[in-house]
PDB file of C-alpha atoms and ligand atoms in Angstrom:
ATOM      1  CA  UNK Z   9     -28.932  52.588 -49.714  1.00  0.00           C
ATOM      2  CA  UNK Z  10     -27.834  50.042 -52.343  1.00  0.00           C
ATOM      3  CA  UNK Z  11     -30.979  49.729 -53.549  1.00  0.00           C
ATOM      4  CA  UNK Z  12     -30.982  53.310 -53.520  1.00  0.00           C
ATOM      5  CA  UNK Z  13     -27.844  53.567 -55.186  1.00  0.00           C
ATOM      6  CA  UNK Z  14     -28.768  50.596 -57.759  1.00  0.00           C
ATOM      7  CA  UNK Z  15     -31.749  52.917 -58.771  1.00  0.00           C
ATOM      8  CA  UNK Z  16     -28.722  55.626 -59.045  1.00  0.00           C
ATOM      9  CA  UNK Z  17     -26.698  53.211 -61.486  1.00  0.00           C
ATOM     10  CA  UNK Z  18     -30.032  52.960 -63.624  1.00  0.00           C
ATOM     11  CA  UNK Z  19     -30.439  56.079 -63.665  1.00  0.00           C
ATOM     12  CA  UNK Z  20     -26.909  57.313 -65.045  1.00  0.00           C
ATOM     13  CA  UNK Z  21     -27.278  54.913 -67.943  1.00  0.00           C
ATOM     14  CA  UNK Z  22     -30.864  55.761 -69.073  1.00  0.00           C
ATOM     15  CA  UNK Z  23     -29.348  59.180 -68.838  1.00  0.00           C
ATOM     16  CA  UNK Z  24     -26.254  58.682 -70.785  1.00  0.00           C
ATOM     17  CA  UNK Z  25     -24.389  59.889 -68.346  1.00  0.00           C
ATOM     18  CA  UNK Z  26     -20.395  58.180 -68.000  1.00  0.00           C
ATOM     19  CA  UNK Z  27     -19.572  60.175 -65.319  1.00  0.00           C
ATOM     20  CA  UNK Z  28     -22.020  59.629 -62.959  1.00  0.00           C
ATOM     21  CA  UNK Z  29     -22.266  55.618 -63.745  1.00  0.00           C
ATOM     22  CA  UNK Z  30     -18.160  55.816 -62.800  1.00  0.00           C
ATOM     23  CA  UNK Z  31     -18.988  57.814 -60.410  1.00  0.00           C
ATOM     24  CA  UNK Z  32     -21.575  55.193 -58.947  1.00  0.00           C
ATOM     25  CA  UNK Z  33     -19.309  52.098 -59.759  1.00  0.00           C
ATOM     26  CA  UNK Z  34     -16.687  53.534 -57.765  1.00  0.00           C
ATOM     27  CA  UNK Z  35     -18.741  54.016 -54.851  1.00  0.00           C
ATOM     28  CA  UNK Z  36     -20.253  50.621 -55.086  1.00  0.00           C
ATOM     29  CA  UNK Z  37     -16.414  49.232 -54.706  1.00  0.00           C
ATOM     30  CA  UNK Z  38     -16.148  51.470 -51.646  1.00  0.00           C
ATOM     31  CA  UNK Z  39     -19.174  50.463 -50.122  1.00  0.00           C
ATOM     32  CA  UNK Z  40     -17.762  46.486 -50.728  1.00  0.00           C
ATOM     33  CA  UNK Z  41     -20.375  45.832 -53.272  1.00  0.00           C
ATOM     34  CA  UNK Z  42     -19.379  42.620 -54.823  1.00  0.00           C
ATOM     35  CA  UNK Z  43     -19.277  44.266 -58.541  1.00  0.00           C
ATOM     36  CA  UNK Z  44     -21.162  41.235 -60.575  1.00  0.00           C
ATOM     37  CA  UNK Z  45     -24.149  42.337 -58.554  1.00  0.00           C
ATOM     38  CA  UNK Z  46     -23.570  46.269 -58.998  1.00  0.00           C
ATOM     39  CA  UNK Z  47     -23.335  45.116 -62.825  1.00  0.00           C
ATOM     40  CA  UNK Z  48     -26.711  42.506 -62.534  1.00  0.00           C
ATOM     41  CA  UNK Z  49     -28.881  44.738 -60.118  1.00  0.00           C
ATOM     42  CA  UNK Z  50     -27.655  48.070 -60.599  1.00  0.00           C
ATOM     43  CA  UNK Z  51     -25.980  49.052 -64.725  1.00  0.00           C
ATOM     44  CA  UNK Z  52     -28.467  46.187 -66.218  1.00  0.00           C
ATOM     45  CA  UNK Z  53     -31.107  47.295 -65.313  1.00  0.00           C
ATOM     46  CA  UNK Z  54     -31.183  50.763 -67.152  1.00  0.00           C
ATOM     47  CA  UNK Z  55     -29.488  49.335 -70.275  1.00  0.00           C
ATOM     48  CA  UNK Z  56     -32.254  46.847 -70.553  1.00  0.00           C
ATOM     49  CA  UNK Z  57     -34.941  49.624 -69.804  1.00  0.00           C
ATOM     50  CA  UNK Z  58     -33.291  51.776 -72.790  1.00  0.00           C
ATOM     51  CA  UNK Z  59     -32.971  48.826 -74.930  1.00  0.00           C
ATOM     52  CA  UNK Z  60     -36.993  48.199 -74.141  1.00  0.00           C
ATOM     53  CA  UNK Z  61     -37.929  52.266 -75.062  1.00  0.00           C
ATOM     54  CA  UNK Z  62     -35.335  52.264 -78.603  1.00  0.00           C
ATOM     55  CA  UNK Z  63     -37.510  48.908 -79.195  1.00  0.00           C
ATOM     56  CA  UNK Z  64     -40.448  50.666 -79.084  1.00  0.00           C
ATOM     57  CA  UNK Z  65     -39.148  53.742 -80.732  1.00  0.00           C
ATOM     58  CA  UNK Z  66     -39.809  55.646 -77.561  1.00  0.00           C
ATOM     59  CA  UNK Z  67     -35.547  56.508 -77.825  1.00  0.00           C
ATOM     60  CA  UNK Z  68     -33.538  56.714 -79.911  1.00  0.00           C
ATOM     61  CA  UNK Z  69     -29.703  55.944 -81.207  1.00  0.00           C
ATOM     62  CA  UNK Z  70     -27.907  58.377 -79.713  1.00  0.00           C
ATOM     63  CA  UNK Z  71     -29.644  57.632 -76.606  1.00  0.00           C
ATOM     64  CA  UNK Z  72     -28.341  53.641 -77.227  1.00  0.00           C
ATOM     65  CA  UNK Z  73     -24.573  55.421 -78.161  1.00  0.00           C
ATOM     66  CA  UNK Z  74     -25.094  57.141 -74.427  1.00  0.00           C
ATOM     67  CA  UNK Z  75     -26.306  54.039 -72.691  1.00  0.00           C
ATOM     68  CA  UNK Z  76     -23.070  52.208 -73.768  1.00  0.00           C
ATOM     69  CA  UNK Z  77     -20.852  54.274 -73.347  1.00  0.00           C
ATOM     70  CA  UNK Z  78     -22.028  54.958 -69.769  1.00  0.00           C
ATOM     71  CA  UNK Z  79     -22.347  51.408 -69.248  1.00  0.00           C
ATOM     72  CA  UNK Z  80     -18.416  51.100 -70.499  1.00  0.00           C
ATOM     73  CA  UNK Z  81     -17.595  53.901 -67.652  1.00  0.00           C
ATOM     74  CA  UNK Z  82     -19.252  51.487 -65.290  1.00  0.00           C
ATOM     75  CA  UNK Z  83     -17.587  48.511 -66.232  1.00  0.00           C
ATOM     76  CA  UNK Z  84     -14.496  49.829 -66.289  1.00  0.00           C
ATOM     77  CA  UNK Z  85     -14.083  50.456 -62.866  1.00  0.00           C
ATOM     78  CA  UNK Z  86     -15.822  47.508 -61.986  1.00  0.00           C
ATOM     79  CA  UNK Z  87     -13.461  45.338 -64.208  1.00  0.00           C
ATOM     80  CA  UNK Z  88     -10.783  45.529 -62.422  1.00  0.00           C
ATOM     81  CA  UNK Z  89     -12.293  44.893 -59.354  1.00  0.00           C
ATOM     82  CA  UNK Z  90     -13.516  41.136 -60.706  1.00  0.00           C
ATOM     83  CA  UNK Z  91     -10.067  40.824 -61.854  1.00  0.00           C
ATOM     84  CA  UNK Z  92      -9.074  41.635 -57.834  1.00  0.00           C
ATOM     85  CA  UNK Z  93     -11.547  39.501 -56.567  1.00  0.00           C
ATOM     86  CA  UNK Z  94     -10.604  36.547 -58.625  1.00  0.00           C
ATOM     87  CA  UNK Z  95      -7.473  34.795 -57.709  1.00  0.00           C
ATOM     88  CA  UNK Z  96      -7.302  31.401 -58.928  1.00  0.00           C
ATOM     89  CA  UNK Z  97      -4.426  30.973 -60.928  1.00  0.00           C
ATOM     90  CA  UNK Z  98      -4.618  27.555 -62.422  1.00  0.00           C
ATOM     91  CA  UNK Z  99      -5.377  27.189 -65.978  1.00  0.00           C
ATOM     92  CA  UNK Z 100      -8.541  25.421 -66.522  1.00  0.00           C
ATOM     93  CA  UNK Z 101      -8.819  25.486 -70.097  1.00  0.00           C
ATOM     94  CA  UNK Z 102      -8.219  27.830 -73.466  1.00  0.00           C
ATOM     95  CA  UNK Z 103     -10.703  30.230 -74.912  1.00  0.00           C
ATOM     96  CA  UNK Z 104     -11.177  32.184 -77.741  1.00  0.00           C
ATOM     97  CA  UNK Z 105     -14.005  34.606 -77.946  1.00  0.00           C
ATOM     98  CA  UNK Z 106     -15.002  37.100 -79.889  1.00  0.00           C
ATOM     99  CA  UNK Z 107     -18.333  39.215 -81.070  1.00  0.00           C
ATOM    100  CA  UNK Z 108     -19.397  38.348 -84.280  1.00  0.00           C
ATOM    101  CA  UNK Z 109     -18.586  39.620 -87.943  1.00  0.00           C
ATOM    102  CA  UNK Z 110     -21.150  42.599 -88.426  1.00  0.00           C
ATOM    103  CA  UNK Z 111     -21.719  43.090 -84.803  1.00  0.00           C
ATOM    104  CA  UNK Z 112     -20.186  46.134 -83.073  1.00  0.00           C
ATOM    105  CA  UNK Z 113     -21.855  45.369 -79.620  1.00  0.00           C
ATOM    106  CA  UNK Z 114     -18.466  44.395 -76.218  1.00  0.00           C
ATOM    107  CA  UNK Z 115     -20.223  44.888 -73.123  1.00  0.00           C
ATOM    108  CA  UNK Z 116     -21.543  41.711 -72.325  1.00  0.00           C
ATOM    109  CA  UNK Z 117     -18.713  39.522 -74.683  1.00  0.00           C
ATOM    110  CA  UNK Z 118     -16.027  41.780 -72.449  1.00  0.00           C
ATOM    111  CA  UNK Z 119     -17.865  40.544 -68.695  1.00  0.00           C
ATOM    112  CA  UNK Z 120     -18.172  36.909 -70.207  1.00  0.00           C
ATOM    113  CA  UNK Z 121     -14.401  37.431 -70.898  1.00  0.00           C
ATOM    114  CA  UNK Z 122     -13.321  38.603 -67.858  1.00  0.00           C
ATOM    115  CA  UNK Z 123     -15.654  35.912 -66.170  1.00  0.00           C
ATOM    116  CA  UNK Z 124     -13.502  33.232 -67.668  1.00  0.00           C
ATOM    117  CA  UNK Z 125     -10.337  34.999 -67.593  1.00  0.00           C
ATOM    118  CA  UNK Z 126     -11.122  35.475 -63.233  1.00  0.00           C
ATOM    119  CA  UNK Z 127     -12.229  31.677 -62.976  1.00  0.00           C
ATOM    120  CA  UNK Z 128      -8.715  30.714 -64.469  1.00  0.00           C
ATOM    121  CA  UNK Z 129      -9.502  29.915 -68.060  1.00  0.00           C
ATOM    122  CA  UNK Z 130      -6.657  31.446 -70.649  1.00  0.00           C
ATOM    123  CA  UNK Z 131      -8.856  33.777 -72.633  1.00  0.00           C
ATOM    124  CA  UNK Z 132      -8.074  35.521 -76.282  1.00  0.00           C
ATOM    125  CA  UNK Z 133     -10.220  38.231 -76.928  1.00  0.00           C
ATOM    126  CA  UNK Z 134     -10.549  38.893 -80.410  1.00  0.00           C
ATOM    127  CA  UNK Z 135     -13.122  42.020 -80.212  1.00  0.00           C
ATOM    128  CA  UNK Z 136     -15.686  43.019 -82.147  1.00  0.00           C
ATOM    129  CA  UNK Z 137     -16.515  42.248 -85.043  1.00  0.00           C
ATOM    130  CA  UNK Z 138     -15.256  39.342 -86.097  1.00  0.00           C
ATOM    131  CA  UNK Z 139     -14.851  36.998 -89.561  1.00  0.00           C
ATOM    132  CA  UNK Z 140     -16.120  33.263 -89.331  1.00  0.00           C
ATOM    133  CA  UNK Z 141     -11.997  32.535 -90.354  1.00  0.00           C
ATOM    134  CA  UNK Z 142     -10.542  34.564 -87.336  1.00  0.00           C
ATOM    135  CA  UNK Z 143     -11.876  32.373 -84.931  1.00  0.00           C
ATOM    136  CA  UNK Z 144     -11.182  29.312 -86.619  1.00  0.00           C
ATOM    137  CA  UNK Z 145      -7.751  30.463 -87.236  1.00  0.00           C
ATOM    138  CA  UNK Z 146      -6.768  31.897 -84.390  1.00  0.00           C
ATOM    139  CA  UNK Z 147      -8.833  28.209 -82.514  1.00  0.00           C
ATOM    140  CA  UNK Z 148      -6.026  25.986 -84.351  1.00  0.00           C
ATOM    141  CA  UNK Z 149      -3.106  28.756 -83.125  1.00  0.00           C
ATOM    142  CA  UNK Z 150      -3.623  27.947 -79.648  1.00  0.00           C
ATOM    143  CA  UNK Z 151      -5.308  25.158 -79.577  1.00  0.00           C
ATOM    144  CA  UNK Z 152      -8.062  26.076 -78.301  1.00  0.00           C
ATOM    145  CA  UNK Z 153     -10.456  24.522 -76.493  1.00  0.00           C
ATOM    146  CA  UNK Z 154     -13.706  26.293 -76.093  1.00  0.00           C
ATOM    147  CA  UNK Z 155     -14.727  28.966 -78.709  1.00  0.00           C
ATOM    148  CA  UNK Z 156     -16.782  31.736 -77.548  1.00  0.00           C
ATOM    149  CA  UNK Z 157     -19.472  33.577 -79.483  1.00  0.00           C
ATOM    150  CA  UNK Z 158     -21.671  36.501 -79.154  1.00  0.00           C
ATOM    151  CA  UNK Z 159     -24.235  38.307 -81.042  1.00  0.00           C
ATOM    152  CA  UNK Z 160     -26.819  41.016 -79.871  1.00  0.00           C
ATOM    153  CA  UNK Z 161     -28.429  40.926 -83.162  1.00  0.00           C
ATOM    154  CA  UNK Z 162     -30.463  38.808 -84.505  1.00  0.00           C
ATOM    155  CA  UNK Z 163     -28.984  39.767 -88.210  1.00  0.00           C
ATOM    156  CA  UNK Z 164     -25.740  38.837 -86.877  1.00  0.00           C
ATOM    157  CA  UNK Z 165     -26.169  35.498 -84.857  1.00  0.00           C
ATOM    158  CA  UNK Z 166     -26.749  33.499 -87.611  1.00  0.00           C
ATOM    159  CA  UNK Z 167     -22.325  33.909 -88.611  1.00  0.00           C
ATOM    160  CA  UNK Z 168     -22.388  31.655 -84.984  1.00  0.00           C
ATOM    161  CA  UNK Z 169     -23.907  28.542 -87.736  1.00  0.00           C
ATOM    162  CA  UNK Z 170     -21.260  29.617 -89.873  1.00  0.00           C
ATOM    163  CA  UNK Z 171     -18.451  29.225 -86.777  1.00  0.00           C
ATOM    164  CA  UNK Z 172     -20.244  25.905 -86.054  1.00  0.00           C
ATOM    165  CA  UNK Z 173     -19.464  25.285 -89.800  1.00  0.00           C
ATOM    166  CA  UNK Z 174     -15.908  26.841 -90.419  1.00  0.00           C
ATOM    167  CA  UNK Z 175     -14.787  24.695 -88.018  1.00  0.00           C
ATOM    168  CA  UNK Z 176     -16.261  21.539 -88.736  1.00  0.00           C
ATOM    169  CA  UNK Z 177     -14.837  22.067 -92.695  1.00  0.00           C
ATOM    170  CA  UNK Z 178     -11.275  23.051 -91.295  1.00  0.00           C
ATOM    171  CA  UNK Z 179     -11.106  19.356 -89.266  1.00  0.00           C
ATOM    172  CA  UNK Z 180     -11.109  21.304 -85.908  1.00  0.00           C
ATOM    173  CA  UNK Z 181     -14.772  20.262 -84.668  1.00  0.00           C
ATOM    174  CA  UNK Z 182     -14.376  17.375 -82.687  1.00  0.00           C
ATOM    175  CA  UNK Z 183     -11.217  18.874 -80.903  1.00  0.00           C
ATOM    176  CA  UNK Z 184     -13.107  22.387 -79.612  1.00  0.00           C
ATOM    177  CA  UNK Z 185     -16.499  22.800 -78.073  1.00  0.00           C
ATOM    178  CA  UNK Z 186     -18.391  25.691 -78.755  1.00  0.00           C
ATOM    179  CA  UNK Z 187     -20.481  28.283 -76.875  1.00  0.00           C
ATOM    180  CA  UNK Z 188     -22.731  30.831 -77.905  1.00  0.00           C
ATOM    181  CA  UNK Z 189     -24.512  33.717 -76.155  1.00  0.00           C
ATOM    182  CA  UNK Z 190     -26.057  37.053 -76.628  1.00  0.00           C
ATOM    183  CA  UNK Z 191     -29.592  38.860 -75.899  1.00  0.00           C
ATOM    184  CA  UNK Z 192     -31.352  37.081 -78.725  1.00  0.00           C
ATOM    185  CA  UNK Z 193     -29.513  33.741 -78.572  1.00  0.00           C
ATOM    186  CA  UNK Z 194     -31.769  30.695 -76.366  1.00  0.00           C
ATOM    187  CA  UNK Z 195     -30.497  27.138 -75.924  1.00  0.00           C
ATOM    188  CA  UNK Z 196     -32.592  26.301 -78.576  1.00  0.00           C
ATOM    189  CA  UNK Z 197     -30.974  28.521 -80.935  1.00  0.00           C
ATOM    190  CA  UNK Z 198     -26.887  26.873 -79.822  1.00  0.00           C
ATOM    191  CA  UNK Z 199     -29.332  22.723 -80.122  1.00  0.00           C
ATOM    192  CA  UNK Z 200     -29.677  24.098 -83.470  1.00  0.00           C
ATOM    193  CA  UNK Z 201     -26.865  25.340 -84.633  1.00  0.00           C
ATOM    194  CA  UNK Z 202     -24.839  22.723 -83.242  1.00  0.00           C
ATOM    195  CA  UNK Z 203     -23.227  24.084 -80.330  1.00  0.00           C
ATOM    196  CA  UNK Z 204     -22.147  22.636 -77.646  1.00  0.00           C
ATOM    197  CA  UNK Z 205     -23.197  25.488 -74.900  1.00  0.00           C
ATOM    198  CA  UNK Z 206     -25.060  28.394 -73.731  1.00  0.00           C
ATOM    199  CA  UNK Z 207     -25.108  30.571 -71.065  1.00  0.00           C
ATOM    200  CA  UNK Z 208     -27.835  33.644 -70.665  1.00  0.00           C
ATOM    201  CA  UNK Z 209     -24.829  35.871 -68.231  1.00  0.00           C
ATOM    202  CA  UNK Z 210     -21.351  36.129 -67.814  1.00  0.00           C
ATOM    203  CA  UNK Z 211     -21.754  33.857 -64.443  1.00  0.00           C
ATOM    204  CA  UNK Z 212     -23.281  30.694 -66.381  1.00  0.00           C
ATOM    205  CA  UNK Z 213     -20.514  31.057 -69.199  1.00  0.00           C
ATOM    206  CA  UNK Z 214     -18.300  30.092 -66.612  1.00  0.00           C
ATOM    207  CA  UNK Z 215     -20.123  27.314 -65.016  1.00  0.00           C
ATOM    208  CA  UNK Z 216     -21.023  25.628 -68.713  1.00  0.00           C
ATOM    209  CA  UNK Z 217     -17.262  26.592 -69.274  1.00  0.00           C
ATOM    210  CA  UNK Z 218     -16.268  24.287 -66.705  1.00  0.00           C
ATOM    211  CA  UNK Z 219     -18.921  21.789 -67.377  1.00  0.00           C
ATOM    212  CA  UNK Z 220     -17.783  21.263 -71.503  1.00  0.00           C
ATOM    213  CA  UNK Z 221     -14.512  20.878 -70.614  1.00  0.00           C
ATOM    214  CA  UNK Z 222     -15.259  18.069 -67.417  1.00  0.00           C
ATOM    215  CA  UNK Z 223     -17.200  15.828 -70.450  1.00  0.00           C
TER     216      UNK Z 223
HETATM  217 CO1  LIG U  76     -27.588  47.823 -79.682  1.00  0.00          CO
HETATM  218  N1  LIG U  76     -28.916  46.694 -80.066  1.00  0.00           N
HETATM  219  N2  LIG U  76     -27.740  48.502 -81.689  1.00  0.00           N
HETATM  220  N3  LIG U  76     -25.799  48.479 -79.576  1.00  0.00           N
HETATM  221  N4  LIG U  76     -28.103  47.595 -78.319  1.00  0.00           N
HETATM  222  C1  LIG U  76     -29.659  45.788 -78.974  1.00  0.00           C
HETATM  223  C2  LIG U  76     -28.867  44.740 -78.993  1.00  0.00           C
HETATM  224  C3  LIG U  76     -31.537  45.881 -79.295  1.00  0.00           C
HETATM  225  C4  LIG U  76     -31.736  44.381 -78.502  1.00  0.00           C
HETATM  226  C5  LIG U  76     -31.981  46.845 -78.328  1.00  0.00           C
HETATM  227  C6  LIG U  76     -33.856  47.484 -79.019  1.00  0.00           C
HETATM  228  O1  LIG U  76     -34.039  47.540 -80.266  1.00  0.00           O
HETATM  229  N5  LIG U  76     -34.097  47.041 -78.417  1.00  0.00           N
HETATM  230  C7  LIG U  76     -31.250  45.902 -80.653  1.00  0.00           C
HETATM  231  C8  LIG U  76     -30.873  44.544 -81.430  1.00  0.00           C
HETATM  232  C9  LIG U  76     -32.247  44.377 -81.848  1.00  0.00           C
HETATM  233  C10 LIG U  76     -32.362  42.574 -82.976  1.00  0.00           C
HETATM  234  O2  LIG U  76     -31.746  42.640 -82.935  1.00  0.00           O
HETATM  235  N6  LIG U  76     -32.866  41.804 -82.115  1.00  0.00           N
HETATM  236  C11 LIG U  76     -29.942  46.459 -81.468  1.00  0.00           C
HETATM  237  C12 LIG U  76     -29.645  47.189 -82.415  1.00  0.00           C
HETATM  238  C13 LIG U  76     -31.405  47.236 -83.405  1.00  0.00           C
HETATM  239  C14 LIG U  76     -28.716  47.741 -82.905  1.00  0.00           C
HETATM  240  C15 LIG U  76     -28.479  48.699 -84.285  1.00  0.00           C
HETATM  241  C16 LIG U  76     -28.746  48.492 -85.057  1.00  0.00           C
HETATM  242  C17 LIG U  76     -28.885  50.090 -83.713  1.00  0.00           C
HETATM  243  C18 LIG U  76     -28.419  50.872 -85.044  1.00  0.00           C
HETATM  244  O3  LIG U  76     -27.412  51.251 -85.546  1.00  0.00           O
HETATM  245  N7  LIG U  76     -29.791  51.229 -86.352  1.00  0.00           N
HETATM  246  C19 LIG U  76     -26.722  48.574 -83.884  1.00  0.00           C
HETATM  247  C20 LIG U  76     -25.989  47.962 -84.307  1.00  0.00           C
HETATM  248  C21 LIG U  76     -24.449  47.938 -84.635  1.00  0.00           C
HETATM  249  C22 LIG U  76     -23.439  46.437 -85.021  1.00  0.00           C
HETATM  250  O4  LIG U  76     -23.537  45.942 -84.083  1.00  0.00           O
HETATM  251  N8  LIG U  76     -23.053  46.143 -86.289  1.00  0.00           N
HETATM  252  C23 LIG U  76     -26.476  49.296 -82.457  1.00  0.00           C
HETATM  253  C24 LIG U  76     -25.237  49.568 -81.704  1.00  0.00           C
HETATM  254  C25 LIG U  76     -25.541  49.636 -80.234  1.00  0.00           C
HETATM  255  C26 LIG U  76     -24.607  50.756 -79.403  1.00  0.00           C
HETATM  256  C27 LIG U  76     -23.251  50.926 -80.414  1.00  0.00           C
HETATM  257  C28 LIG U  76     -24.987  51.737 -79.443  1.00  0.00           C
HETATM  258  C29 LIG U  76     -24.500  50.024 -78.063  1.00  0.00           C
HETATM  259  C30 LIG U  76     -23.082  49.154 -78.080  1.00  0.00           C
HETATM  260  C31 LIG U  76     -22.247  49.646 -77.848  1.00  0.00           C
HETATM  261  C32 LIG U  76     -21.330  48.555 -77.459  1.00  0.00           C
HETATM  262  O5  LIG U  76     -21.463  47.475 -77.161  1.00  0.00           O
HETATM  263  N9  LIG U  76     -19.837  48.829 -76.780  1.00  0.00           N
HETATM  264  C33 LIG U  76     -25.726  49.453 -77.959  1.00  0.00           C
HETATM  265  C34 LIG U  76     -26.352  48.626 -77.041  1.00  0.00           C
HETATM  266  C35 LIG U  76     -25.605  49.919 -75.284  1.00  0.00           C
HETATM  267  C36 LIG U  76     -27.319  47.884 -76.681  1.00  0.00           C
HETATM  268  C37 LIG U  76     -28.318  47.382 -75.310  1.00  0.00           C
HETATM  269  C38 LIG U  76     -29.173  48.488 -75.086  1.00  0.00           C
HETATM  270  C39 LIG U  76     -27.645  46.737 -74.465  1.00  0.00           C
HETATM  271  C40 LIG U  76     -26.150  45.939 -74.880  1.00  0.00           C
HETATM  272  C41 LIG U  76     -26.196  45.824 -73.673  1.00  0.00           C
HETATM  273  O6  LIG U  76     -25.002  46.283 -73.849  1.00  0.00           O
HETATM  274  N10 LIG U  76     -26.036  45.086 -72.419  1.00  0.00           N
HETATM  275  C42 LIG U  76     -29.238  46.544 -76.420  1.00  0.00           C
HETATM  276  C43 LIG U  76     -30.422  46.338 -75.554  1.00  0.00           C
HETATM  277  C44 LIG U  76     -30.504  45.104 -74.186  1.00  0.00           C
HETATM  278  O7  LIG U  76     -29.590  43.773 -74.922  1.00  0.00           O
HETATM  279  N11 LIG U  76     -30.763  45.265 -73.608  1.00  0.00           N
HETATM  280  C45 LIG U  76     -29.363  47.035 -77.952  1.00  0.00           C
HETATM  281  C46 LIG U  76     -25.370  44.637 -71.087  1.00  0.00           C
HETATM  282  C47 LIG U  76     -24.465  43.586 -71.418  1.00  0.00           C
HETATM  283  C48 LIG U  76     -24.056  43.134 -70.337  1.00  0.00           C
HETATM  284  O8  LIG U  76     -25.857  42.586 -71.257  1.00  0.00           O
HETATM  285  O9  LIG U  76     -24.556  42.319 -73.929  1.00  0.00           O
HETATM  286  O10 LIG U  76     -26.853  40.698 -73.540  1.00  0.00           O
HETATM  287  P1  LIG U  76     -25.388  41.517 -72.853  1.00  0.00           P
HETATM  288  O11 LIG U  76     -24.653  40.099 -72.063  1.00  0.00           O
HETATM  289  C49 LIG U  76     -24.735  39.396 -71.604  1.00  0.00           C
HETATM  290  C50 LIG U  76     -25.472  38.021 -71.618  1.00  0.00           C
HETATM  291  O12 LIG U  76     -25.943  38.273 -73.377  1.00  0.00           O
HETATM  292  C51 LIG U  76     -24.239  37.325 -72.756  1.00  0.00           C
HETATM  293  O13 LIG U  76     -24.114  37.443 -71.074  1.00  0.00           O
HETATM  294  C52 LIG U  76     -23.857  38.732 -70.793  1.00  0.00           C
HETATM  295  C53 LIG U  76     -23.526  39.065 -69.101  1.00  0.00           C
HETATM  296  O14 LIG U  76     -24.269  38.981 -68.607  1.00  0.00           O
HETATM  297  N12 LIG U  76     -23.560  36.942 -73.121  1.00  0.00           N
HETATM  298  C54 LIG U  76     -22.929  35.707 -73.494  1.00  0.00           C
HETATM  299  C55 LIG U  76     -22.933  37.446 -74.381  1.00  0.00           C
HETATM  300  N13 LIG U  76     -22.080  36.891 -74.604  1.00  0.00           N
HETATM  301  C56 LIG U  76     -22.082  36.062 -74.334  1.00  0.00           C
HETATM  302  C57 LIG U  76     -21.223  34.644 -75.350  1.00  0.00           C
HETATM  303  C58 LIG U  76     -21.550  33.756 -74.151  1.00  0.00           C
HETATM  304  C59 LIG U  76     -22.019  33.144 -73.164  1.00  0.00           C
HETATM  305  C60 LIG U  76     -22.694  34.044 -72.615  1.00  0.00           C
HETATM  306  O15 LIG U  76     -20.660  32.793 -74.988  1.00  0.00           O
HETATM  307  C61 LIG U  76     -19.524  32.855 -75.534  1.00  0.00           C
END
């Protein structure tokens, strides 16, 4: 039954059908399925499939756009549920997060921001296409403990390095930890640019953020 639901979720993304995706997300909530599991086991396989087919030239930009819209419709239903289930209220630290300049992918970044927020971090989400200087200014303004950057394109992940350097130039680097993520980002890349932490998913991002502030 759950497997069937997960398969239908993936299909709704592949078909680019936001109404079906939202309905299936509601069904998952009603059935008491963990909303993150619904995202990771249901909807993400669909988005991965569309990404793969797009990469092979077998699906096209409109398919990518529709898949993104369907994914957002599902996350819009599941996110309040994630927030509702997170009851911790103590502040573990202050996080400034955004998707780097030139990059408008926001689904994964928003999930990471939500998970950090429900886990007890105070999160300032700067959105997408965030200029290097904006990360630095916001980090200074709110005395951030962590600056988190998401990048989904090989062409934009280099902006993560620019932010690390700009934090250094602004004299803030010793006060803030830097965490990076996004589909093309790897642990090796994080090390190469001098980031302090990397995670491949939203749950891992919470663990990494906690570890960074425990050090
Ligand atoms: Co685009 N896109 N896209 N896209 N898109 C990818 C990324 C791509 C891999 C598809 C492909 O070719 N196979 C490819 C990038 C290739 C590359 O650079 N190597 C690509 C491309 C080429 C493009 C365009 C250039 C297409 C074009 O216009 N010709 C264009 C770029 C626009 C721009 O940004 N300037 C583009 C546009 C779009 C849409 C707008 C249509 C749409 C985004 C909608 C939106 O976000 N509102 C879209 C989509 C949907 C995708 C795919 C299919 C799915 C992305 C997604 O939402 N994944 C994607 C293929 C793929 O990744 N499988 C693809 C689900 C999400 C939950 O995962 O974002 O990876 P993800 O986040 C994860 C982890 O990465 C991690 O945790 C998250 C949750 O588990 N994580 C972090 C993310 N950030 C983190 C930060 C952290 C820690 C962990 O710490 C701070």
